[in-house]
């Protein structure tokens, strides 16, 4: 028996903690993923993280305990897109 697809979407404005802006299962999850792909938003699969974040209400900031893991995901997404956060100066190589 396969689980229905689930998805969440976070919004990060580089000032405040990321906020939950969409969540859903089945068709809604598929639509969240489709929209993300259409806009070139990198996707990250982690069912345990989705389980935790899906308990939040829309508009809630992520809990402080998840700051580090979400920051690592955002940093990786920025890297994939060739972006750097505003004000970031990379260390000398």
PDB file of C-alpha atoms in Angstrom:
ATOM      1  CA  UNK A   1       0.000   0.000   0.000  1.00  0.00           C
ATOM      2  CA  UNK A   2       1.597   3.272  -1.095  1.00  0.00           C
ATOM      3  CA  UNK A   3       1.288   6.475   0.852  1.00  0.00           C
ATOM      4  CA  UNK A   4      -0.366   9.422  -0.812  1.00  0.00           C
ATOM      5  CA  UNK A   5       2.061  12.141  -1.850  1.00  0.00           C
ATOM      6  CA  UNK A   6       2.415  15.016   0.605  1.00  0.00           C
ATOM      7  CA  UNK A   7       4.066  18.373   0.071  1.00  0.00           C
ATOM      8  CA  UNK A   8       4.733  21.585   1.912  1.00  0.00           C
ATOM      9  CA  UNK A   9       6.044  24.921   0.680  1.00  0.00           C
ATOM     10  CA  UNK A  10       8.036  27.442   2.653  1.00  0.00           C
ATOM     11  CA  UNK A  11       8.622  31.108   1.918  1.00  0.00           C
ATOM     12  CA  UNK A  12      11.824  32.775   3.053  1.00  0.00           C
ATOM     13  CA  UNK A  13      12.287  36.549   2.760  1.00  0.00           C
ATOM     14  CA  UNK A  14      15.898  36.570   4.081  1.00  0.00           C
ATOM     15  CA  UNK A  15      14.779  38.598   7.118  1.00  0.00           C
ATOM     16  CA  UNK A  16      12.310  36.486   9.099  1.00  0.00           C
ATOM     17  CA  UNK A  17      12.195  32.773   9.749  1.00  0.00           C
ATOM     18  CA  UNK A  18      10.746  30.782   6.830  1.00  0.00           C
ATOM     19  CA  UNK A  19       6.965  30.468   6.899  1.00  0.00           C
ATOM     20  CA  UNK A  20       4.676  27.659   5.809  1.00  0.00           C
ATOM     21  CA  UNK A  21       2.752  28.937   2.788  1.00  0.00           C
ATOM     22  CA  UNK A  22       1.231  25.739   1.384  1.00  0.00           C
ATOM     23  CA  UNK A  23       0.633  22.158   2.442  1.00  0.00           C
ATOM     24  CA  UNK A  24      -1.394  19.289   1.153  1.00  0.00           C
ATOM     25  CA  UNK A  25      -1.810  15.663   0.231  1.00  0.00           C
ATOM     26  CA  UNK A  26      -2.662  13.845  -2.962  1.00  0.00           C
ATOM     27  CA  UNK A  27      -3.876  16.250  -5.682  1.00  0.00           C
ATOM     28  CA  UNK A  28      -2.953  19.343  -3.660  1.00  0.00           C
ATOM     29  CA  UNK A  29       0.563  17.983  -3.101  1.00  0.00           C
ATOM     30  CA  UNK A  30       0.883  17.286  -6.817  1.00  0.00           C
ATOM     31  CA  UNK A  31      -0.207  20.853  -7.592  1.00  0.00           C
ATOM     32  CA  UNK A  32       2.307  22.322  -5.097  1.00  0.00           C
ATOM     33  CA  UNK A  33       5.079  20.297  -6.758  1.00  0.00           C
ATOM     34  CA  UNK A  34       3.907  21.246 -10.269  1.00  0.00           C
ATOM     35  CA  UNK A  35       3.874  24.978  -9.441  1.00  0.00           C
ATOM     36  CA  UNK A  36       7.319  24.750  -7.835  1.00  0.00           C
ATOM     37  CA  UNK A  37       8.699  23.039 -10.945  1.00  0.00           C
ATOM     38  CA  UNK A  38       7.088  25.627 -13.252  1.00  0.00           C
ATOM     39  CA  UNK A  39       8.823  28.423 -11.333  1.00  0.00           C
ATOM     40  CA  UNK A  40      12.168  26.647 -11.051  1.00  0.00           C
ATOM     41  CA  UNK A  41      11.920  26.221  -7.289  1.00  0.00           C
ATOM     42  CA  UNK A  42      14.260  23.441  -6.151  1.00  0.00           C
ATOM     43  CA  UNK A  43      12.511  20.503  -4.503  1.00  0.00           C
ATOM     44  CA  UNK A  44      13.780  18.621  -1.459  1.00  0.00           C
ATOM     45  CA  UNK A  45      12.366  15.257  -0.416  1.00  0.00           C
ATOM     46  CA  UNK A  46      12.290  14.353   3.265  1.00  0.00           C
ATOM     47  CA  UNK A  47       9.143  12.634   4.521  1.00  0.00           C
ATOM     48  CA  UNK A  48      10.030  13.072   8.202  1.00  0.00           C
ATOM     49  CA  UNK A  49      10.484  16.816   7.735  1.00  0.00           C
ATOM     50  CA  UNK A  50       7.184  17.037   5.844  1.00  0.00           C
ATOM     51  CA  UNK A  51       5.481  15.195   8.728  1.00  0.00           C
ATOM     52  CA  UNK A  52       6.778  17.796  11.198  1.00  0.00           C
ATOM     53  CA  UNK A  53       6.098  20.858   9.061  1.00  0.00           C
ATOM     54  CA  UNK A  54       2.625  19.680   8.032  1.00  0.00           C
ATOM     55  CA  UNK A  55       1.545  20.073  11.673  1.00  0.00           C
ATOM     56  CA  UNK A  56       2.041  23.848  11.369  1.00  0.00           C
ATOM     57  CA  UNK A  57      -0.757  26.165  10.335  1.00  0.00           C
ATOM     58  CA  UNK A  58      -0.437  28.176   7.130  1.00  0.00           C
ATOM     59  CA  UNK A  59       1.483  31.361   7.850  1.00  0.00           C
ATOM     60  CA  UNK A  60       3.345  29.885  10.845  1.00  0.00           C
ATOM     61  CA  UNK A  61       7.098  30.370  11.043  1.00  0.00           C
ATOM     62  CA  UNK A  62       9.150  27.201  11.277  1.00  0.00           C
ATOM     63  CA  UNK A  63      10.042  26.227  14.848  1.00  0.00           C
ATOM     64  CA  UNK A  64      13.449  27.313  16.103  1.00  0.00           C
ATOM     65  CA  UNK A  65      14.535  23.692  16.519  1.00  0.00           C
ATOM     66  CA  UNK A  66      14.402  23.357  12.693  1.00  0.00           C
ATOM     67  CA  UNK A  67      16.363  26.535  11.844  1.00  0.00           C
ATOM     68  CA  UNK A  68      19.615  24.717  11.112  1.00  0.00           C
ATOM     69  CA  UNK A  69      18.166  21.973   8.903  1.00  0.00           C
ATOM     70  CA  UNK A  70      16.011  24.444   6.960  1.00  0.00           C
ATOM     71  CA  UNK A  71      18.975  26.849   6.626  1.00  0.00           C
ATOM     72  CA  UNK A  72      21.041  24.039   5.104  1.00  0.00           C
ATOM     73  CA  UNK A  73      18.264  23.240   2.627  1.00  0.00           C
ATOM     74  CA  UNK A  74      17.878  26.913   1.680  1.00  0.00           C
ATOM     75  CA  UNK A  75      21.658  27.290   1.293  1.00  0.00           C
ATOM     76  CA  UNK A  76      21.751  24.255  -0.991  1.00  0.00           C
ATOM     77  CA  UNK A  77      18.811  25.595  -3.035  1.00  0.00           C
ATOM     78  CA  UNK A  78      20.586  28.950  -3.395  1.00  0.00           C
ATOM     79  CA  UNK A  79      23.737  27.134  -4.530  1.00  0.00           C
ATOM     80  CA  UNK A  80      21.780  25.152  -7.139  1.00  0.00           C
ATOM     81  CA  UNK A  81      20.368  28.401  -8.502  1.00  0.00           C
ATOM     82  CA  UNK A  82      23.697  30.244  -8.439  1.00  0.00           C
ATOM     83  CA  UNK A  83      22.381  32.696  -5.838  1.00  0.00           C
ATOM     84  CA  UNK A  84      23.916  34.054  -2.657  1.00  0.00           C
ATOM     85  CA  UNK A  85      22.077  35.664   0.242  1.00  0.00           C
ATOM     86  CA  UNK A  86      22.104  39.457   0.331  1.00  0.00           C
ATOM     87  CA  UNK A  87      25.211  40.688   2.146  1.00  0.00           C
ATOM     88  CA  UNK A  88      26.982  37.299   1.980  1.00  0.00           C
ATOM     89  CA  UNK A  89      30.680  37.371   1.221  1.00  0.00           C
ATOM     90  CA  UNK A  90      32.131  33.951   0.443  1.00  0.00           C
ATOM     91  CA  UNK A  91      35.312  33.026   2.312  1.00  0.00           C
ATOM     92  CA  UNK A  92      38.565  33.224   0.376  1.00  0.00           C
ATOM     93  CA  UNK A  93      39.348  29.906  -1.254  1.00  0.00           C
TER      94      UNK A  93
END
